[in-house]
Short mmCIF file of C-alpha atoms in Angstrom, two decimals:
data_model
loop_
_atom_site.label_atom_id
_atom_site.label_comp_id
_atom_site.label_asym_id
_atom_site.label_seq_id
_atom_site.Cartn_x
_atom_site.Cartn_y
_atom_site.Cartn_z
CA UNK G 1 86.17 39.69 128.63
CA UNK G 2 85.46 43.18 127.34
CA UNK G 3 83.00 45.63 128.87
CA UNK G 4 81.28 45.85 125.47
CA UNK G 5 81.26 42.96 123.01
CA UNK G 6 79.61 43.40 119.65
CA UNK G 7 79.43 40.32 117.47
CA UNK G 8 78.35 39.95 113.86
CA UNK G 9 75.97 42.84 114.01
CA UNK G 10 73.68 43.40 111.03
CA UNK G 11 71.40 46.41 110.88
CA UNK G 12 69.35 47.99 108.16
CA UNK G 13 67.35 51.10 107.40
CA UNK G 14 64.36 49.81 105.46
CA UNK G 15 65.91 47.61 102.80
CA UNK G 16 69.29 49.27 102.89
CA UNK G 17 71.87 47.30 104.78
CA UNK G 18 73.82 49.63 107.03
CA UNK G 19 75.87 47.16 109.04
CA UNK G 20 77.17 43.90 107.69
CA UNK G 21 78.59 41.67 110.38
CA UNK G 22 80.30 44.26 112.56
CA UNK G 23 82.27 42.87 115.48
CA UNK G 24 84.14 44.95 117.99
CA UNK G 25 84.99 45.05 121.64
CA UNK G 26 85.82 47.69 124.19
CA UNK G 27 87.65 46.83 127.41
CA UNK G 28 87.12 48.58 130.67
CA UNK G 29 89.13 51.80 130.90
CA UNK G 30 89.93 52.03 127.20
CA UNK G 31 89.36 54.71 124.63
CA UNK G 32 88.34 53.02 121.40
CA UNK G 33 87.59 54.91 118.24
CA UNK G 34 85.64 54.06 115.11
CA UNK G 35 86.86 55.79 111.99
CA UNK G 36 85.77 55.67 108.39
CA UNK G 37 84.13 57.72 105.68
CA UNK G 38 80.62 59.12 105.89
CA UNK G 39 78.10 56.35 105.49
CA UNK G 40 80.50 53.66 106.68
CA UNK G 41 78.16 52.73 109.53
CA UNK G 42 79.81 54.43 112.51
CA UNK G 43 76.71 56.22 113.75
CA UNK G 44 74.56 53.18 112.99
CA UNK G 45 76.84 51.05 115.14
CA UNK G 46 76.36 53.37 118.11
CA UNK G 47 72.61 53.57 117.54
CA UNK G 48 72.42 49.77 117.48
CA UNK G 49 74.40 49.53 120.72
CA UNK G 50 72.22 52.03 122.55
CA UNK G 51 69.05 50.37 121.23
CA UNK G 52 67.74 53.27 119.13
CA UNK G 53 68.03 50.97 116.14
CA UNK G 54 67.08 47.32 116.48
CA UNK G 55 69.78 45.07 115.10
CA UNK G 56 68.56 42.59 112.52
CA UNK G 57 71.11 39.97 113.61
CA UNK G 58 74.05 39.56 115.90
CA UNK G 59 74.65 40.22 119.54
CA UNK G 60 75.63 43.11 121.78
CA UNK G 61 76.82 42.25 125.28
CA UNK G 62 77.44 44.88 127.88
CA UNK G 63 79.13 43.84 131.13
CA UNK G 64 78.38 40.26 130.19
CA UNK G 65 74.70 40.83 129.56
CA UNK G 66 72.94 40.57 126.21
CA UNK G 67 71.38 43.98 125.51
CA UNK G 68 70.52 43.88 121.81
CA UNK G 69 66.82 43.26 122.52
CA UNK G 70 66.47 45.83 125.29
CA UNK G 71 64.84 49.24 124.90
CA UNK G 72 67.13 52.29 124.94
CA UNK G 73 66.02 53.43 128.38
CA UNK G 74 66.92 50.03 129.89
CA UNK G 75 70.32 50.16 128.22
CA UNK G 76 70.99 53.62 129.67
CA UNK G 77 70.13 52.27 133.11
CA UNK G 78 72.74 49.54 132.70
CA UNK G 79 75.42 52.19 132.23
CA UNK G 80 75.72 53.07 128.55
CA UNK G 81 75.78 56.81 127.91
CA UNK G 82 75.36 58.09 124.37
CA UNK G 83 76.00 61.62 123.18
CA UNK G 84 74.35 61.34 119.78
CA UNK G 85 75.17 62.69 116.36
CA UNK G 86 74.03 66.28 115.98
CA UNK G 87 74.12 66.88 119.77
CA UNK G 88 70.34 66.63 120.10
CA UNK G 89 70.10 68.89 123.14
CA UNK G 90 66.57 69.82 124.23
CA UNK G 91 66.54 73.21 122.54
CA UNK G 92 63.53 74.64 124.34
CA UNK G 93 64.71 73.69 127.81
CA UNK G 94 67.32 75.34 129.96
CA UNK G 95 70.88 74.07 130.23
CA UNK G 96 70.14 73.04 133.82
CA UNK G 97 67.00 71.12 132.78
CA UNK G 98 69.01 69.35 130.08
CA UNK G 99 71.59 68.26 132.63
CA UNK G 100 68.91 67.16 135.06
CA UNK G 101 67.33 65.05 132.35
CA UNK G 102 70.73 63.47 131.84
CA UNK G 103 70.42 62.22 135.41
CA UNK G 104 66.86 60.99 134.84
CA UNK G 105 67.72 57.42 135.82
CA UNK G 106 69.18 58.46 139.16
CA UNK G 107 67.44 59.32 142.41
CA UNK G 108 69.88 60.85 144.88
CA UNK G 109 69.44 64.63 144.72
CA UNK G 110 72.75 65.27 146.44
CA UNK G 111 74.72 63.04 144.09
CA UNK G 112 73.07 64.63 141.08
CA UNK G 113 73.89 68.10 142.39
CA UNK G 114 77.49 67.06 142.96
CA UNK G 115 77.78 65.68 139.43
CA UNK G 116 76.23 68.80 137.96
CA UNK G 117 78.83 70.82 139.84
CA UNK G 118 81.51 68.61 138.31
CA UNK G 119 80.11 69.22 134.81
CA UNK G 120 80.16 72.98 135.52
CA UNK G 121 83.80 72.73 136.63
CA UNK G 122 84.69 70.86 133.45
CA UNK G 123 82.68 73.25 131.26
CA UNK G 124 82.58 76.68 132.96
CA UNK G 125 80.63 78.08 129.99
CA UNK G 126 77.69 75.89 130.92
CA UNK G 127 77.53 77.38 134.40
CA UNK G 128 77.38 80.88 132.93
CA UNK G 129 74.50 79.81 130.73
CA UNK G 130 72.75 77.45 133.14
CA UNK G 131 69.36 79.18 132.97
CA UNK G 132 69.49 79.88 129.24
CA UNK G 133 67.57 77.83 126.70
CA UNK G 134 69.85 75.22 125.14
CA UNK G 135 68.72 76.30 121.67
CA UNK G 136 70.37 79.68 122.16
CA UNK G 137 73.82 78.17 122.78
CA UNK G 138 76.58 78.17 120.18
CA UNK G 139 77.52 74.89 118.50
CA UNK G 140 80.50 74.39 120.78
CA UNK G 141 78.47 75.08 123.90
CA UNK G 142 75.78 72.66 122.73
CA UNK G 143 78.46 70.02 122.28
CA UNK G 144 79.67 70.60 125.83
CA UNK G 145 76.08 70.31 127.01
CA UNK G 146 75.53 67.08 125.10
CA UNK G 147 78.65 65.57 126.64
CA UNK G 148 77.82 66.90 130.10
CA UNK G 149 74.29 65.57 129.81
CA UNK G 150 75.55 62.10 128.84
CA UNK G 151 77.93 62.15 131.81
CA UNK G 152 75.09 62.95 134.21
CA UNK G 153 73.88 59.36 134.00
CA UNK G 154 77.29 58.25 135.36
CA UNK G 155 77.85 55.85 132.49
CA UNK G 156 80.37 53.02 132.64
CA UNK G 157 80.70 53.39 128.88
CA UNK G 158 80.36 56.77 127.19
CA UNK G 159 79.74 56.78 123.45
CA UNK G 160 80.52 60.06 121.70
CA UNK G 161 79.38 60.65 118.13
CA UNK G 162 81.47 63.33 116.38
CA UNK G 163 82.05 65.55 119.40
CA UNK G 164 84.33 67.91 117.46
CA UNK G 165 82.09 68.38 114.41
CA UNK G 166 81.89 72.02 113.33
CA UNK G 167 83.97 73.35 116.20
CA UNK G 168 86.86 75.78 116.05
CA UNK G 169 90.36 74.21 116.29
CA UNK G 170 90.81 75.66 119.75
CA UNK G 171 87.54 74.17 120.95
CA UNK G 172 88.43 70.83 119.37
CA UNK G 173 91.56 70.77 121.54
CA UNK G 174 89.44 71.50 124.62
CA UNK G 175 86.95 68.74 123.81
CA UNK G 176 89.69 66.17 123.23
CA UNK G 177 91.31 67.25 126.49
CA UNK G 178 88.02 66.69 128.27
CA UNK G 179 87.59 63.26 126.71
CA UNK G 180 90.98 62.24 128.07
CA UNK G 181 90.07 63.67 131.45
CA UNK G 182 86.80 61.75 131.57
CA UNK G 183 88.63 58.58 130.64
CA UNK G 184 91.30 59.18 133.26
CA UNK G 185 88.54 59.31 135.87
CA UNK G 186 87.55 55.78 134.93
CA UNK G 187 84.92 56.08 132.21
CA UNK G 188 85.41 53.82 129.22
CA UNK G 189 84.99 55.64 125.90
CA UNK G 190 83.82 54.66 122.44
CA UNK G 191 84.48 57.58 120.13
CA UNK G 192 83.45 58.37 116.58
CA UNK G 193 85.36 61.10 114.83
CA UNK G 194 85.63 62.48 111.37
CA UNK G 195 88.93 63.84 112.60
CA UNK G 196 90.47 60.36 112.52
CA UNK G 197 94.06 61.40 113.11
CA UNK G 198 93.23 63.23 116.30
CA UNK G 199 90.90 60.48 117.50
CA UNK G 200 93.56 57.82 116.97
CA UNK G 201 96.09 59.98 118.76
CA UNK G 202 94.14 59.77 122.03
CA UNK G 203 92.71 56.26 121.57
CA UNK G 204 94.09 52.95 122.75
CA UNK G 205 92.64 51.05 119.82
CA UNK G 206 90.75 51.78 116.65
CA UNK G 207 88.43 50.14 114.15
CA UNK G 208 88.20 51.28 110.53
CA UNK G 209 84.76 50.86 109.01
CA UNK G 210 83.93 50.74 105.33
CA UNK G 211 80.39 50.29 103.97
CA UNK G 212 79.16 48.56 107.08
CA UNK G 213 82.14 46.30 107.71
CA UNK G 214 85.22 46.44 109.89
CA UNK G 215 88.18 46.49 107.51
CA UNK G 216 91.00 47.20 109.98
CA UNK G 217 91.25 46.75 113.70
CA UNK G 218 94.38 47.37 115.68
CA UNK G 219 96.14 49.44 118.27
CA UNK G 220 95.68 53.13 117.52
CA UNK G 221 99.41 53.68 117.07
CA UNK G 222 99.59 50.88 114.53
CA UNK G 223 96.65 52.27 112.54
CA UNK G 224 98.19 55.73 112.60
CA UNK G 225 101.40 54.30 111.19
CA UNK G 226 99.76 52.03 108.63
CA UNK G 227 100.28 53.07 105.04
CA UNK G 228 96.90 51.75 103.89
CA UNK G 229 94.96 53.49 106.63
CA UNK G 230 96.85 56.72 106.16
CA UNK G 231 96.19 57.02 102.45
CA UNK G 232 92.55 56.00 102.69
CA UNK G 233 91.44 57.77 105.87
CA UNK G 234 94.00 60.19 107.12
CA UNK G 235 94.61 62.15 103.96
CA UNK G 236 98.10 60.67 103.23
CA UNK X 1 26.09 96.61 127.88
CA UNK X 2 24.32 94.39 130.40
CA UNK X 3 23.58 91.89 127.71
CA UNK X 4 27.20 92.01 126.64
CA UNK X 5 28.44 91.33 130.18
CA UNK X 6 25.94 88.54 130.58
CA UNK X 7 27.10 86.92 127.37
CA UNK X 8 30.69 87.35 128.52
CA UNK X 9 29.95 85.16 131.54
CA UNK X 10 27.99 82.69 129.44
CA UNK X 11 30.80 82.54 126.90
CA UNK X 12 33.46 81.99 129.54
CA UNK X 13 31.59 79.08 131.10
CA UNK X 14 30.99 77.55 127.70
CA UNK X 15 34.65 78.14 126.95
CA UNK X 16 35.78 76.47 130.16
CA UNK X 17 34.46 73.16 128.87
CA UNK X 18 36.10 73.63 125.47
CA UNK X 19 39.33 74.58 127.22
CA UNK X 20 39.39 71.38 129.27
CA UNK X 21 38.87 69.30 126.14
CA UNK X 22 41.39 71.36 124.16
CA UNK X 23 44.09 70.56 126.74
CA UNK X 24 43.90 66.89 125.76
CA UNK X 25 44.12 67.63 122.05
CA UNK X 26 47.09 69.86 122.52
CA UNK X 27 48.98 67.51 124.88
CA UNK X 28 48.63 64.55 122.56
CA UNK X 29 49.56 66.63 119.54
CA UNK X 30 52.55 68.00 121.41
CA UNK X 31 53.97 64.60 122.17
CA UNK X 32 53.16 62.50 119.10
CA UNK X 33 51.96 65.05 116.56
CA UNK X 34 48.65 63.30 116.16
CA UNK X 35 45.19 64.84 116.10
CA UNK X 36 43.41 62.40 118.38
CA UNK X 37 39.98 62.48 116.76
CA UNK X 38 38.61 60.11 119.37
CA UNK X 39 39.23 62.71 122.07
CA UNK X 40 35.84 64.40 121.73
CA UNK X 41 34.18 61.04 122.24
CA UNK X 42 36.25 60.39 125.35
CA UNK X 43 34.72 63.61 126.66
CA UNK X 44 31.21 62.29 126.00
CA UNK X 45 32.21 59.01 127.56
CA UNK X 46 33.14 61.02 130.65
CA UNK X 47 29.55 62.21 130.99
CA UNK X 48 28.31 58.64 130.50
CA UNK X 49 30.67 57.26 133.15
CA UNK X 50 29.66 60.07 135.50
CA UNK X 51 25.99 59.31 134.87
CA UNK X 52 26.56 55.64 135.64
CA UNK X 53 28.28 56.52 138.92
CA UNK X 54 25.50 58.95 139.88
CA UNK X 55 22.89 56.31 139.12
CA UNK X 56 24.87 53.86 141.22
CA UNK X 57 24.94 56.35 144.09
CA UNK X 58 21.21 56.87 143.72
CA UNK X 59 21.58 60.54 142.84
CA UNK X 60 18.79 61.84 140.63
CA UNK X 61 18.59 65.53 141.49
CA UNK X 62 20.38 68.16 143.53
CA UNK X 63 22.51 67.07 146.45
CA UNK X 64 22.88 69.30 149.50
CA UNK X 65 25.17 69.62 152.46
CA UNK X 66 28.38 67.68 153.04
CA UNK X 67 27.13 64.85 150.84
CA UNK X 68 27.49 67.17 147.86
CA UNK X 69 31.26 67.34 148.15
CA UNK X 70 31.49 63.57 148.49
CA UNK X 71 29.22 62.90 145.52
CA UNK X 72 31.02 65.39 143.28
CA UNK X 73 34.48 64.11 144.23
CA UNK X 74 33.60 60.46 143.78
CA UNK X 75 31.87 61.11 140.46
CA UNK X 76 34.56 63.36 139.00
CA UNK X 77 37.41 61.12 140.07
CA UNK X 78 35.67 58.01 138.75
CA UNK X 79 34.92 59.70 135.40
CA UNK X 80 38.50 60.97 135.18
CA UNK X 81 39.96 57.57 135.98
CA UNK X 82 37.73 55.67 133.55
CA UNK X 83 38.37 58.16 130.76
CA UNK X 84 42.08 58.22 131.51
CA UNK X 85 42.26 54.45 131.21
CA UNK X 86 40.18 54.56 128.04
CA UNK X 87 42.67 57.04 126.59
CA UNK X 88 45.59 54.79 127.49
CA UNK X 89 43.81 51.84 125.89
CA UNK X 90 43.12 53.82 122.71
CA UNK X 91 46.79 54.77 122.43
CA UNK X 92 47.86 51.18 123.00
CA UNK X 93 45.43 49.69 120.50
CA UNK X 94 45.22 52.27 117.75
CA UNK X 95 48.31 54.48 117.78
CA UNK X 96 51.37 52.85 119.31
CA UNK X 97 52.06 50.39 116.54
CA UNK X 98 51.65 53.15 113.98
CA UNK X 99 54.04 55.55 115.66
CA UNK X 100 56.56 55.32 112.86
CA UNK X 101 54.02 54.82 110.08
CA UNK X 102 53.10 57.58 107.59
CA UNK X 103 51.09 60.34 109.30
CA UNK X 104 47.86 59.45 107.53
CA UNK X 105 47.65 55.97 109.06
CA UNK X 106 47.15 56.93 112.74
CA UNK X 107 44.84 59.72 111.64
CA UNK X 108 42.58 57.13 110.06
CA UNK X 109 42.70 54.82 113.07
CA UNK X 110 41.83 57.88 115.18
CA UNK X 111 38.70 58.45 113.14
CA UNK X 112 37.99 54.73 113.46
CA UNK X 113 38.32 54.88 117.25
CA UNK X 114 35.96 57.82 117.25
CA UNK X 115 33.29 55.81 115.39
CA UNK X 116 33.79 52.83 117.69
CA UNK X 117 33.34 54.93 120.83
CA UNK X 118 30.27 56.63 119.40
CA UNK X 119 28.69 53.30 118.54
CA UNK X 120 29.54 51.78 121.89
CA UNK X 121 27.90 54.74 123.61
CA UNK X 122 24.88 54.49 121.37
CA UNK X 123 24.51 50.84 122.32
CA UNK X 124 24.94 51.71 125.98
CA UNK X 125 22.49 54.60 126.29
CA UNK X 126 20.54 54.59 123.05
CA UNK X 127 20.42 57.11 120.24
CA UNK X 128 18.48 59.84 122.06
CA UNK X 129 19.69 62.47 124.53
CA UNK X 130 19.64 61.27 128.15
CA UNK X 131 18.93 63.58 131.04
CA UNK X 132 21.68 64.19 133.56
CA UNK X 133 20.93 64.92 137.23
CA UNK X 134 21.69 68.50 138.18
CA UNK X 135 23.67 67.36 141.29
CA UNK X 136 24.96 70.80 142.18
CA UNK X 137 22.49 73.44 143.44
CA UNK X 138 22.61 76.46 141.22
CA UNK X 139 21.90 79.61 143.23
CA UNK X 140 22.13 82.66 141.04
CA UNK X 141 24.55 85.34 142.13
CA UNK X 142 23.40 88.82 141.11
CA UNK X 143 26.47 90.81 140.30
CA UNK X 144 25.12 94.21 139.36
CA UNK X 145 23.23 93.76 136.14
CA UNK X 146 24.47 90.24 135.42
CA UNK X 147 23.39 86.90 136.76
CA UNK X 148 26.01 84.26 137.39
CA UNK X 149 24.98 80.72 138.20
CA UNK X 150 27.04 78.77 140.72
CA UNK X 151 27.60 76.18 138.02
CA UNK X 152 29.08 78.75 135.68
CA UNK X 153 31.55 79.73 138.34
CA UNK X 154 32.32 76.07 138.89
CA UNK X 155 33.08 75.51 135.20
CA UNK X 156 35.39 78.49 134.90
CA UNK X 157 37.21 77.85 138.17
CA UNK X 158 37.66 74.14 137.45
CA UNK X 159 39.11 74.84 134.02
CA UNK X 160 41.56 77.43 135.30
CA UNK X 161 42.64 75.35 138.31
CA UNK X 162 43.21 72.28 136.15
CA UNK X 163 45.29 74.27 133.70
CA UNK X 164 47.52 75.61 136.45
CA UNK X 165 47.86 72.15 137.98
CA UNK X 166 48.84 70.81 134.58
CA UNK X 167 51.39 73.57 134.03
CA UNK X 168 52.91 72.88 137.45
CA UNK X 169 53.08 69.17 136.67
CA UNK X 170 54.70 69.68 133.29
CA UNK X 171 57.23 72.30 134.32
CA UNK X 172 58.07 71.29 137.86
CA UNK X 173 58.00 67.51 138.13
CA UNK X 174 60.40 64.89 136.88
CA UNK X 175 57.68 63.13 134.87
CA UNK X 176 56.56 66.44 133.41
CA UNK X 177 60.08 67.13 132.26
CA UNK X 178 60.22 63.67 130.74
CA UNK X 179 57.04 64.50 128.81
CA UNK X 180 58.49 67.73 127.47
CA UNK X 181 61.74 66.01 126.55
CA UNK X 182 59.85 63.26 124.73
CA UNK X 183 57.84 65.88 122.87
CA UNK X 184 60.95 67.73 121.77
CA UNK X 185 63.12 64.81 120.72
CA UNK X 186 61.99 61.24 121.18
CA UNK X 187 65.37 59.60 120.47
CA UNK X 188 67.28 61.95 122.72
CA UNK X 189 64.68 61.38 125.46
CA UNK X 190 65.28 57.64 125.24
CA UNK X 191 69.00 58.23 125.61
CA UNK X 192 68.26 59.98 128.91
CA UNK X 193 66.70 56.73 130.13
CA UNK X 194 63.14 57.91 129.64
CA UNK X 195 60.69 55.12 128.81
CA UNK X 196 58.79 56.87 126.04
CA UNK X 197 55.98 54.31 125.91
CA UNK X 198 55.13 55.03 129.52
CA UNK X 199 55.53 58.76 128.98
CA UNK X 200 53.20 58.79 125.98
CA UNK X 201 50.68 56.61 127.84
CA UNK X 202 50.82 59.09 130.72
CA UNK X 203 50.06 61.92 128.32
CA UNK X 204 46.94 60.09 127.14
CA UNK X 205 46.00 59.31 130.73
CA UNK X 206 46.11 62.95 131.79
CA UNK X 207 44.57 64.41 128.64
CA UNK X 208 41.72 61.91 128.70
CA UNK X 209 41.16 62.37 132.44
CA UNK X 210 40.71 66.10 131.83
CA UNK X 211 38.17 65.27 129.13
CA UNK X 212 36.43 63.04 131.69
CA UNK X 213 36.19 65.94 134.13
CA UNK X 214 34.82 68.10 131.31
CA UNK X 215 32.24 65.38 130.57
CA UNK X 216 30.95 65.45 134.13
CA UNK X 217 30.89 69.24 134.24
CA UNK X 218 29.05 69.54 130.94
CA UNK X 219 26.49 66.99 132.09
CA UNK X 220 25.82 68.97 135.25
CA UNK X 221 25.87 72.27 133.34
CA UNK X 222 23.55 71.31 130.50
CA UNK X 223 21.48 68.72 132.35
CA UNK X 224 21.70 66.34 129.43
CA UNK X 225 24.13 64.25 127.44
CA UNK X 226 24.09 62.39 124.16
CA UNK X 227 26.32 59.81 122.49
CA UNK X 228 27.09 62.24 119.66
CA UNK X 229 27.93 65.24 121.90
CA UNK X 230 31.65 64.83 121.47
CA UNK X 231 31.64 65.23 117.74
CA UNK X 232 30.81 68.92 117.70
CA UNK X 233 32.35 69.76 121.08
CA UNK X 234 35.49 67.91 120.00
CA UNK X 235 35.78 69.85 116.76
CA UNK X 236 35.30 73.14 118.59
CA UNK X 237 37.85 72.21 121.22
CA UNK X 238 40.24 71.24 118.45
CA UNK X 239 39.61 74.64 116.87
CA UNK X 240 40.39 76.16 120.26
CA UNK X 241 43.67 74.26 120.45
CA UNK X 242 44.66 75.42 116.97
CA UNK X 243 43.60 78.98 117.73
CA UNK X 244 45.78 79.06 120.85
CA UNK X 245 48.67 77.34 119.13
CA UNK X 246 48.53 73.54 119.06
CA UNK X 247 50.99 71.97 121.46
CA UNK X 248 50.75 74.92 123.81
CA UNK X 249 48.96 74.41 127.16
CA UNK X 250 48.19 78.04 127.92
CA UNK X 251 47.20 78.46 124.28
CA UNK X 252 44.61 75.67 124.54
CA UNK X 253 43.13 77.40 127.54
CA UNK X 254 43.04 80.81 125.88
CA UNK X 255 41.65 79.29 122.69
CA UNK X 256 38.93 77.47 124.61
CA UNK X 257 37.72 80.60 126.36
CA UNK X 258 37.89 82.61 123.13
CA UNK X 259 35.86 80.04 121.21
CA UNK X 260 33.27 80.06 124.01
CA UNK X 261 33.12 83.85 123.87
CA UNK X 262 32.88 83.93 120.09
CA UNK X 263 30.05 81.44 120.24
CA UNK X 264 28.17 83.37 122.93
CA UNK X 265 28.60 86.70 121.16
CA UNK X 266 27.65 85.30 117.76
CA UNK X 267 24.48 83.85 119.25
CA UNK X 268 23.59 87.23 120.74
CA UNK X 269 24.62 89.72 118.10
CA UNK X 270 24.13 88.02 114.76
CA UNK X 271 20.49 87.91 113.62
CA UNK X 272 19.34 84.32 113.93
CA UNK X 273 22.78 83.90 115.53
CA UNK X 274 22.13 80.52 117.06
CA UNK X 275 22.03 79.04 113.57
CA UNK X 276 25.24 80.79 112.59
CA UNK X 277 27.48 80.04 115.56
CA UNK X 278 29.15 77.04 113.98
CA UNK X 279 29.80 78.97 110.80
CA UNK X 280 31.45 81.71 112.81
CA UNK X 281 33.49 79.33 114.95
CA UNK X 282 34.81 77.29 112.06
CA UNK X 283 35.47 80.44 110.02
CA UNK X 284 37.78 81.38 112.86
CA UNK X 285 39.57 78.05 112.38
CA UNK X 286 40.02 78.74 108.67
CA UNK X 287 41.23 82.29 109.27
CA UNK X 288 43.73 81.17 111.90
CA UNK X 289 45.07 78.47 109.63
CA UNK X 290 45.51 80.99 106.84
CA UNK X 291 46.92 83.97 108.70
CA UNK X 292 48.52 82.57 111.81
CA UNK X 293 49.00 78.83 111.42
CA UNK X 294 51.09 78.60 114.57
CA UNK X 295 48.20 80.03 116.63
CA UNK X 296 47.98 82.97 119.02
CA UNK X 297 50.56 81.73 121.53
CA UNK X 298 52.36 79.25 119.30
CA UNK X 299 55.93 79.96 118.36
CA UNK X 300 57.12 78.82 114.97
CA UNK X 301 58.59 76.02 117.05
CA UNK X 302 55.85 75.56 119.64
CA UNK X 303 56.68 74.63 123.22
CA UNK X 304 55.19 71.20 122.84
CA UNK X 305 53.21 69.08 125.31
#
């Protein structure tokens, strides 16, 4: 049984149906990616999993437990980390405060300090800017902060929404390297990327979404090689 | 000059009460961007709760000796607790379900809550002003040409101490950080594992408790209270919060003291000033809204909560 099992999920914004029977699963230790055009429902899927959006129908099970009716803070406590679309760092708080808030659900000061040290080792730029307001960071630095902050809760599953958006090619390489590193240390990853080719190249499996439905699901290598997926989503 | 200094002291003590009320307006606005119109009435309710406790303790005049400290502490804490819980209840009943509704809806329920509280208080204590025991002896300190009453010092010191305590809480504690995070980005705060319902309730608890303390202090200071007190005091405190920069704690404090000073000076220096004070105070509100809508200490993006 997978760590995360989403079944027949429907979700809507007002009257507009955003998800139409989405099913997917993520096994422990995997990197799974959701690809698809803008508006396909990728972000909505993540928001429904983390409880920010209440699903109209369907089920979400995490580690065997139904979580689709739980509030977001309960879901975080169960081990789902979510680095949301647009980074959403606390702009008027320092980098350190942002990271501490990431560990809000945890109590042990020493463990939190150790994890913050680990984030600083992964992202040395954040250490340099630890006392600076997050709003003064560059886009790339904010992305590092958003990822670091999500890691501070020690999630079993880390969901990343467009971590490479708007970053320089060099920085994109760094971020993808870090994602692999995080995964290698045992964190399961569910990744959304507009850069589908690159996402599929580091993922174990992928799902292709189109107007709120899963249209393809397969091993990442198979999707990368598939003619249909290539022409529609990978630019030929 | 002597008169000016005297009015300075009078204005500051008046302002201390406004400042305490303004803190609640600004905290609630900071976290849910709502003008809690019932807040002024929670302040009046504080004086009513305090009066009930004093009556229960059999206090009808000044208290002396060690008993004074006990009476003041019991009364203030009881008023703060009752008002805090009232604030939490108001949020639960009138605002929570409307959190994602158009902005006008909770504004209207806020006005509704204000009317309900006023009517409840009118039923409780009647439509006329009620006298409030003086509780605290009021020796006058002669400081050169000016006279300062012990109560005036109490008002000013209480307001300043509470503001610093609040700042410490918000900037140094885990819950305070959760409040600031919730104010800045509610969704992101939830993704940190912060229970925003609890956090928002806590904001109402603290803001309303401060209004409760202000209610007790104003009762002692003026020697009277009235079910409709909170209407005007609430509007002035709201003006203070806007003047300082709504959402900004230090701004609410500064605004409160400034409004108190403006009121005291207008009373003194404008012919028939007492009748013009409200005109002056609310003109300040209009001018601030026109020329500096973010307030004296407000940034264009205010540090909320």
